[in-house]
Amino acid sequence: MLTEMMLSGLFFLLIIITNLASNRFGYQTFGDLDKEAKLEKIGKYPRRFKISFVLILIEHFIIILLAITLFFAFNTYNLILAVIWTISRSIEGLIQIINKKSYWGLLNIAKKYLAAIDADKKSLDHLRFNILKSKMSNFLFAQIFFTVGTLAYSTLFVVYEVIPVFIGWFGIIAGIIYGLGNGIFSIKPKFKALWNLGGLLILIFEIILGGSLIYYSMI
């Protein structure tokens, strides 16, 4: 249990690190469809695009590993909750992995864009927009499962007090705000404030949770 607990903590932190690193190289988790992944920039700096792609793909695989290690660490407390978060967060990761096939296609489109005339550039940019629109739709859908998974293990932490209760409550509150923000943004894309707040709270929660799991696995 302690080994799985430590791995879970490390995976929480690695997810954050790989996500931020991929954003540093150009990937945008919460991108503006009109500005994100400009073809000219991808075409000029393909290496940056490839690095960001590999990093975000690693992040998605770690999400699935996290769900599994959390299951083995805490399923003895409540099997139902453990199954819920394992299935939910695994589906979240798989949805995003599957979608990355079309996102990788931006690299080939970008190469064509650099050699194209103005009329063709508009057509290629339209393809870029559709790929990013699909990426956003898949991300929003995946976040439903993220929210369910977060609420499941946060509830376990509150009920069974395996780590300080306030961390579990923080996760429940952050998960609810994030889930509501995600739902509202899906219907009204211009209203992003609640989702942004939820994202910030989730980031803080996962940093605290990851550190706590590592700490309590060593004492």
PDB file of C-alpha atoms in Angstrom:
ATOM      1  CA  MET A   1       0.000   0.000   0.000  1.00  0.00           C
ATOM      2  CA  LEU A   2       2.763   2.474   0.916  1.00  0.00           C
ATOM      3  CA  THR A   3       4.578   1.931  -2.389  1.00  0.00           C
ATOM      4  CA  GLU A   4       1.377   2.494  -4.381  1.00  0.00           C
ATOM      5  CA  MET A   5       0.636   5.543  -2.254  1.00  0.00           C
ATOM      6  CA  MET A   6       4.048   7.038  -2.987  1.00  0.00           C
ATOM      7  CA  LEU A   7       3.720   6.286  -6.706  1.00  0.00           C
ATOM      8  CA  SER A   8       0.308   7.953  -6.745  1.00  0.00           C
ATOM      9  CA  GLY A   9       1.797  11.078  -5.199  1.00  0.00           C
ATOM     10  CA  LEU A  10       4.621  11.090  -7.723  1.00  0.00           C
ATOM     11  CA  PHE A  11       2.177  10.597 -10.599  1.00  0.00           C
ATOM     12  CA  PHE A  12       0.041  13.562  -9.469  1.00  0.00           C
ATOM     13  CA  LEU A  13       3.131  15.766  -9.568  1.00  0.00           C
ATOM     14  CA  LEU A  14       4.395  14.295 -12.850  1.00  0.00           C
ATOM     15  CA  ILE A  15       1.047  14.999 -14.512  1.00  0.00           C
ATOM     16  CA  ILE A  16       1.376  18.648 -13.548  1.00  0.00           C
ATOM     17  CA  ILE A  17       5.023  18.835 -14.627  1.00  0.00           C
ATOM     18  CA  THR A  18       4.491  17.196 -18.036  1.00  0.00           C
ATOM     19  CA  ASN A  19       1.393  19.307 -18.684  1.00  0.00           C
ATOM     20  CA  LEU A  20       3.187  22.558 -17.891  1.00  0.00           C
ATOM     21  CA  ALA A  21       6.237  21.462 -19.882  1.00  0.00           C
ATOM     22  CA  SER A  22       4.120  20.631 -22.935  1.00  0.00           C
ATOM     23  CA  ASN A  23       2.522  24.067 -22.696  1.00  0.00           C
ATOM     24  CA  ARG A  24       6.001  25.582 -22.532  1.00  0.00           C
ATOM     25  CA  PHE A  25       6.763  23.997 -25.919  1.00  0.00           C
ATOM     26  CA  GLY A  26       3.528  25.186 -27.524  1.00  0.00           C
ATOM     27  CA  TYR A  27       0.718  22.799 -26.560  1.00  0.00           C
ATOM     28  CA  GLN A  28      -2.293  24.556 -25.059  1.00  0.00           C
ATOM     29  CA  THR A  29      -4.624  22.721 -22.726  1.00  0.00           C
ATOM     30  CA  PHE A  30      -7.057  25.640 -22.591  1.00  0.00           C
ATOM     31  CA  GLY A  31      -6.365  27.185 -26.009  1.00  0.00           C
ATOM     32  CA  ASP A  32      -8.099  29.889 -28.014  1.00  0.00           C
ATOM     33  CA  LEU A  33      -9.180  28.128 -31.211  1.00  0.00           C
ATOM     34  CA  ASP A  34      -8.457  31.204 -33.320  1.00  0.00           C
ATOM     35  CA  LYS A  35      -4.929  31.621 -31.945  1.00  0.00           C
ATOM     36  CA  GLU A  36      -3.803  28.167 -30.857  1.00  0.00           C
ATOM     37  CA  ALA A  37      -1.313  26.063 -32.815  1.00  0.00           C
ATOM     38  CA  LYS A  38      -0.680  28.494 -35.656  1.00  0.00           C
ATOM     39  CA  LEU A  39       0.442  26.534 -38.711  1.00  0.00           C
ATOM     40  CA  GLU A  40       3.234  28.933 -39.638  1.00  0.00           C
ATOM     41  CA  LYS A  41       4.764  28.548 -36.173  1.00  0.00           C
ATOM     42  CA  ILE A  42       4.456  24.751 -36.233  1.00  0.00           C
ATOM     43  CA  GLY A  43       6.002  24.631 -39.698  1.00  0.00           C
ATOM     44  CA  LYS A  44       8.952  26.785 -38.660  1.00  0.00           C
ATOM     45  CA  TYR A  45       9.520  25.009 -35.344  1.00  0.00           C
ATOM     46  CA  PRO A  46       8.444  21.363 -35.876  1.00  0.00           C
ATOM     47  CA  ARG A  47      10.789  20.119 -33.149  1.00  0.00           C
ATOM     48  CA  ARG A  48       8.955  22.173 -30.523  1.00  0.00           C
ATOM     49  CA  PHE A  49       5.645  20.745 -31.715  1.00  0.00           C
ATOM     50  CA  LYS A  50       6.981  17.171 -31.525  1.00  0.00           C
ATOM     51  CA  ILE A  51       8.361  17.706 -28.012  1.00  0.00           C
ATOM     52  CA  SER A  52       5.079  19.205 -26.796  1.00  0.00           C
ATOM     53  CA  PHE A  53       3.180  16.299 -28.365  1.00  0.00           C
ATOM     54  CA  VAL A  54       5.335  13.641 -26.682  1.00  0.00           C
ATOM     55  CA  LEU A  55       5.094  15.400 -23.305  1.00  0.00           C
ATOM     56  CA  ILE A  56       1.297  15.705 -23.383  1.00  0.00           C
ATOM     57  CA  LEU A  57       0.988  12.092 -24.544  1.00  0.00           C
ATOM     58  CA  ILE A  58       3.137  10.999 -21.590  1.00  0.00           C
ATOM     59  CA  GLU A  59       0.829  13.023 -19.326  1.00  0.00           C
ATOM     60  CA  HIS A  60      -2.205  11.141 -20.639  1.00  0.00           C
ATOM     61  CA  PHE A  61      -0.577   7.757 -20.008  1.00  0.00           C
ATOM     62  CA  ILE A  62       0.421   8.813 -16.488  1.00  0.00           C
ATOM     63  CA  ILE A  63      -3.238   9.649 -15.774  1.00  0.00           C
ATOM     64  CA  ILE A  64      -4.109   5.993 -16.402  1.00  0.00           C
ATOM     65  CA  LEU A  65      -1.187   4.785 -14.276  1.00  0.00           C
ATOM     66  CA  LEU A  66      -2.333   7.137 -11.507  1.00  0.00           C
ATOM     67  CA  ALA A  67      -5.832   5.667 -11.543  1.00  0.00           C
ATOM     68  CA  ILE A  68      -4.364   2.167 -11.189  1.00  0.00           C
ATOM     69  CA  THR A  69      -1.911   2.990  -8.378  1.00  0.00           C
ATOM     70  CA  LEU A  70      -4.622   4.861  -6.467  1.00  0.00           C
ATOM     71  CA  PHE A  71      -6.834   1.777  -6.796  1.00  0.00           C
ATOM     72  CA  PHE A  72      -4.208  -0.537  -5.297  1.00  0.00           C
ATOM     73  CA  ALA A  73      -3.371   1.989  -2.585  1.00  0.00           C
ATOM     74  CA  PHE A  74      -6.907   2.596  -1.324  1.00  0.00           C
ATOM     75  CA  ASN A  75      -9.369  -0.018  -2.662  1.00  0.00           C
ATOM     76  CA  THR A  76      -9.449  -1.794   0.700  1.00  0.00           C
ATOM     77  CA  TYR A  77     -11.183   1.238   2.229  1.00  0.00           C
ATOM     78  CA  ASN A  78     -14.023   1.399  -0.308  1.00  0.00           C
ATOM     79  CA  LEU A  79     -14.015  -0.804  -3.397  1.00  0.00           C
ATOM     80  CA  ILE A  80     -16.929   0.987  -5.083  1.00  0.00           C
ATOM     81  CA  LEU A  81     -15.278   4.411  -4.938  1.00  0.00           C
ATOM     82  CA  ALA A  82     -11.979   2.854  -6.078  1.00  0.00           C
ATOM     83  CA  VAL A  83     -13.646   1.286  -9.117  1.00  0.00           C
ATOM     84  CA  ILE A  84     -15.385   4.581  -9.937  1.00  0.00           C
ATOM     85  CA  TRP A  85     -12.206   6.657  -9.994  1.00  0.00           C
ATOM     86  CA  THR A  86     -10.199   3.940 -11.767  1.00  0.00           C
ATOM     87  CA  ILE A  87     -12.718   3.629 -14.595  1.00  0.00           C
ATOM     88  CA  SER A  88     -13.389   7.377 -14.787  1.00  0.00           C
ATOM     89  CA  ARG A  89      -9.803   8.585 -14.904  1.00  0.00           C
ATOM     90  CA  SER A  90      -8.736   5.737 -17.216  1.00  0.00           C
ATOM     91  CA  ILE A  91     -11.471   6.730 -19.657  1.00  0.00           C
ATOM     92  CA  GLU A  92     -10.329  10.344 -19.334  1.00  0.00           C
ATOM     93  CA  GLY A  93      -6.797   9.392 -20.330  1.00  0.00           C
ATOM     94  CA  LEU A  94      -7.888   7.098 -23.172  1.00  0.00           C
ATOM     95  CA  ILE A  95     -10.204   9.722 -24.697  1.00  0.00           C
ATOM     96  CA  GLN A  96      -7.346  12.185 -24.899  1.00  0.00           C
ATOM     97  CA  ILE A  97      -4.822   9.626 -26.205  1.00  0.00           C
ATOM     98  CA  ILE A  98      -7.150   8.576 -29.028  1.00  0.00           C
ATOM     99  CA  ASN A  99      -7.758  12.209 -30.032  1.00  0.00           C
ATOM    100  CA  LYS A 100      -4.029  12.910 -30.336  1.00  0.00           C
ATOM    101  CA  LYS A 101      -3.890  11.048 -33.668  1.00  0.00           C
ATOM    102  CA  SER A 102      -5.734  13.891 -35.391  1.00  0.00           C
ATOM    103  CA  TYR A 103      -3.752  16.516 -33.454  1.00  0.00           C
ATOM    104  CA  TRP A 104      -0.492  15.032 -34.764  1.00  0.00           C
ATOM    105  CA  GLY A 105      -1.860  15.700 -38.265  1.00  0.00           C
ATOM    106  CA  LEU A 106      -1.246  19.417 -37.677  1.00  0.00           C
ATOM    107  CA  LEU A 107       2.440  18.832 -38.373  1.00  0.00           C
ATOM    108  CA  ASN A 108       1.790  17.638 -41.926  1.00  0.00           C
ATOM    109  CA  ILE A 109      -0.752  20.416 -42.503  1.00  0.00           C
ATOM    110  CA  ALA A 110       1.785  22.979 -41.276  1.00  0.00           C
ATOM    111  CA  LYS A 111       4.387  21.764 -43.799  1.00  0.00           C
ATOM    112  CA  LYS A 112       1.876  22.230 -46.620  1.00  0.00           C
ATOM    113  CA  TYR A 113       0.902  25.627 -45.231  1.00  0.00           C
ATOM    114  CA  LEU A 114       4.428  27.034 -45.560  1.00  0.00           C
ATOM    115  CA  ALA A 115       4.535  26.205 -49.292  1.00  0.00           C
ATOM    116  CA  ALA A 116       0.915  27.123 -50.069  1.00  0.00           C
ATOM    117  CA  ILE A 117      -0.506  30.225 -51.766  1.00  0.00           C
ATOM    118  CA  ASP A 118      -2.992  32.472 -49.949  1.00  0.00           C
ATOM    119  CA  ALA A 119      -6.129  30.652 -51.150  1.00  0.00           C
ATOM    120  CA  ASP A 120      -4.784  27.269 -50.077  1.00  0.00           C
ATOM    121  CA  LYS A 121      -3.603  28.696 -46.763  1.00  0.00           C
ATOM    122  CA  LYS A 122      -7.174  29.585 -45.827  1.00  0.00           C
ATOM    123  CA  SER A 123      -8.279  26.028 -46.534  1.00  0.00           C
ATOM    124  CA  LEU A 124      -5.425  24.570 -44.501  1.00  0.00           C
ATOM    125  CA  ASP A 125      -6.109  26.944 -41.614  1.00  0.00           C
ATOM    126  CA  HIS A 126      -9.730  25.789 -41.692  1.00  0.00           C
ATOM    127  CA  LEU A 127      -8.474  22.214 -41.252  1.00  0.00           C
ATOM    128  CA  ARG A 128      -6.370  23.380 -38.298  1.00  0.00           C
ATOM    129  CA  PHE A 129      -9.431  25.004 -36.725  1.00  0.00           C
ATOM    130  CA  ASN A 130     -11.523  21.836 -37.102  1.00  0.00           C
ATOM    131  CA  ILE A 131      -8.780  19.698 -35.510  1.00  0.00           C
ATOM    132  CA  LEU A 132      -8.515  22.084 -32.570  1.00  0.00           C
ATOM    133  CA  LYS A 133     -12.294  22.226 -32.237  1.00  0.00           C
ATOM    134  CA  SER A 134     -12.368  18.427 -32.053  1.00  0.00           C
ATOM    135  CA  LYS A 135      -9.517  18.517 -29.522  1.00  0.00           C
ATOM    136  CA  MET A 136     -11.441  20.953 -27.323  1.00  0.00           C
ATOM    137  CA  SER A 137     -14.671  18.926 -27.549  1.00  0.00           C
ATOM    138  CA  ASN A 138     -12.825  15.756 -26.564  1.00  0.00           C
ATOM    139  CA  PHE A 139     -11.093  17.546 -23.717  1.00  0.00           C
ATOM    140  CA  LEU A 140     -14.380  18.904 -22.352  1.00  0.00           C
ATOM    141  CA  PHE A 141     -15.904  15.417 -22.534  1.00  0.00           C
ATOM    142  CA  ALA A 142     -12.857  13.880 -20.844  1.00  0.00           C
ATOM    143  CA  GLN A 143     -13.130  16.398 -18.005  1.00  0.00           C
ATOM    144  CA  ILE A 144     -16.496  14.951 -17.019  1.00  0.00           C
ATOM    145  CA  PHE A 145     -14.686  11.715 -16.149  1.00  0.00           C
ATOM    146  CA  PHE A 146     -11.879  13.689 -14.514  1.00  0.00           C
ATOM    147  CA  THR A 147     -14.418  15.386 -12.234  1.00  0.00           C
ATOM    148  CA  VAL A 148     -16.111  12.100 -11.307  1.00  0.00           C
ATOM    149  CA  GLY A 149     -12.759  10.510 -10.503  1.00  0.00           C
ATOM    150  CA  THR A 150     -11.593  13.488  -8.446  1.00  0.00           C
ATOM    151  CA  LEU A 151     -14.807  13.515  -6.419  1.00  0.00           C
ATOM    152  CA  ALA A 152     -14.551   9.752  -5.839  1.00  0.00           C
ATOM    153  CA  TYR A 153     -11.095   9.704  -4.263  1.00  0.00           C
ATOM    154  CA  SER A 154     -11.653  13.033  -2.488  1.00  0.00           C
ATOM    155  CA  THR A 155     -14.750  11.533  -0.871  1.00  0.00           C
ATOM    156  CA  LEU A 156     -12.728   8.513   0.261  1.00  0.00           C
ATOM    157  CA  PHE A 157     -10.104  10.803   1.812  1.00  0.00           C
ATOM    158  CA  VAL A 158     -12.839  12.629   3.770  1.00  0.00           C
ATOM    159  CA  VAL A 159     -14.730   9.546   4.929  1.00  0.00           C
ATOM    160  CA  TYR A 160     -11.761   7.354   5.880  1.00  0.00           C
ATOM    161  CA  GLU A 161      -9.257  10.074   6.891  1.00  0.00           C
ATOM    162  CA  VAL A 162      -6.291   8.331   5.286  1.00  0.00           C
ATOM    163  CA  ILE A 163      -4.764  11.792   4.827  1.00  0.00           C
ATOM    164  CA  PRO A 164      -5.794  15.075   6.527  1.00  0.00           C
ATOM    165  CA  VAL A 165      -9.541  15.575   5.997  1.00  0.00           C
ATOM    166  CA  PHE A 166      -9.207  19.177   4.802  1.00  0.00           C
ATOM    167  CA  ILE A 167      -7.367  17.929   1.679  1.00  0.00           C
ATOM    168  CA  GLY A 168     -10.307  15.710   0.791  1.00  0.00           C
ATOM    169  CA  TRP A 169     -12.782  18.561   1.338  1.00  0.00           C
ATOM    170  CA  PHE A 170     -10.597  20.839  -0.757  1.00  0.00           C
ATOM    171  CA  GLY A 171     -10.731  18.248  -3.549  1.00  0.00           C
ATOM    172  CA  ILE A 172     -14.516  17.956  -3.329  1.00  0.00           C
ATOM    173  CA  ILE A 173     -14.993  21.733  -3.494  1.00  0.00           C
ATOM    174  CA  ALA A 174     -12.444  22.124  -6.299  1.00  0.00           C
ATOM    175  CA  GLY A 175     -13.983  19.218  -8.215  1.00  0.00           C
ATOM    176  CA  ILE A 176     -17.500  20.632  -7.987  1.00  0.00           C
ATOM    177  CA  ILE A 177     -16.407  24.117  -9.093  1.00  0.00           C
ATOM    178  CA  TYR A 178     -14.315  22.672 -11.918  1.00  0.00           C
ATOM    179  CA  GLY A 179     -17.110  20.353 -13.057  1.00  0.00           C
ATOM    180  CA  LEU A 180     -19.694  23.160 -13.039  1.00  0.00           C
ATOM    181  CA  GLY A 181     -17.280  25.463 -14.868  1.00  0.00           C
ATOM    182  CA  ASN A 182     -16.629  22.784 -17.468  1.00  0.00           C
ATOM    183  CA  GLY A 183     -20.361  22.286 -18.011  1.00  0.00           C
ATOM    184  CA  ILE A 184     -21.093  26.008 -18.281  1.00  0.00           C
ATOM    185  CA  PHE A 185     -18.181  26.560 -20.677  1.00  0.00           C
ATOM    186  CA  SER A 186     -19.454  23.701 -22.877  1.00  0.00           C
ATOM    187  CA  ILE A 187     -22.761  25.546 -23.266  1.00  0.00           C
ATOM    188  CA  LYS A 188     -21.490  29.137 -23.151  1.00  0.00           C
ATOM    189  CA  PRO A 189     -17.862  29.269 -24.367  1.00  0.00           C
ATOM    190  CA  LYS A 190     -17.560  32.962 -23.508  1.00  0.00           C
ATOM    191  CA  PHE A 191     -18.148  32.248 -19.810  1.00  0.00           C
ATOM    192  CA  LYS A 192     -14.817  30.792 -18.735  1.00  0.00           C
ATOM    193  CA  ALA A 193     -14.276  32.452 -15.346  1.00  0.00           C
ATOM    194  CA  LEU A 194     -15.673  29.615 -13.210  1.00  0.00           C
ATOM    195  CA  TRP A 195     -13.743  27.003 -15.194  1.00  0.00           C
ATOM    196  CA  ASN A 196     -10.524  28.990 -14.791  1.00  0.00           C
ATOM    197  CA  LEU A 197     -11.127  29.231 -11.043  1.00  0.00           C
ATOM    198  CA  GLY A 198     -11.837  25.521 -10.853  1.00  0.00           C
ATOM    199  CA  GLY A 199      -8.680  24.765 -12.834  1.00  0.00           C
ATOM    200  CA  LEU A 200      -6.577  26.828 -10.429  1.00  0.00           C
ATOM    201  CA  LEU A 201      -8.134  25.113  -7.396  1.00  0.00           C
ATOM    202  CA  ILE A 202      -7.555  21.683  -8.969  1.00  0.00           C
ATOM    203  CA  LEU A 203      -3.916  22.571  -9.610  1.00  0.00           C
ATOM    204  CA  ILE A 204      -3.415  23.578  -5.969  1.00  0.00           C
ATOM    205  CA  PHE A 205      -5.303  20.508  -4.763  1.00  0.00           C
ATOM    206  CA  GLU A 206      -3.230  18.087  -6.827  1.00  0.00           C
ATOM    207  CA  ILE A 207       0.063  19.670  -5.740  1.00  0.00           C
ATOM    208  CA  ILE A 208      -0.967  19.392  -2.073  1.00  0.00           C
ATOM    209  CA  LEU A 209      -2.396  15.893  -2.553  1.00  0.00           C
ATOM    210  CA  GLY A 210       0.658  14.634  -4.435  1.00  0.00           C
ATOM    211  CA  GLY A 211       3.005  15.962  -1.780  1.00  0.00           C
ATOM    212  CA  SER A 212       0.840  14.580   1.032  1.00  0.00           C
ATOM    213  CA  LEU A 213       0.676  11.088  -0.456  1.00  0.00           C
ATOM    214  CA  ILE A 214       4.464  11.008  -0.789  1.00  0.00           C
ATOM    215  CA  TYR A 215       4.913  12.306   2.779  1.00  0.00           C
ATOM    216  CA  TYR A 216       2.455   9.914   4.444  1.00  0.00           C
ATOM    217  CA  SER A 217       3.854   6.963   2.512  1.00  0.00           C
ATOM    218  CA  MET A 218       7.230   7.553   4.194  1.00  0.00           C
ATOM    219  CA  ILE A 219       6.120   7.888   7.836  1.00  0.00           C
TER     220      ILE A 219
END
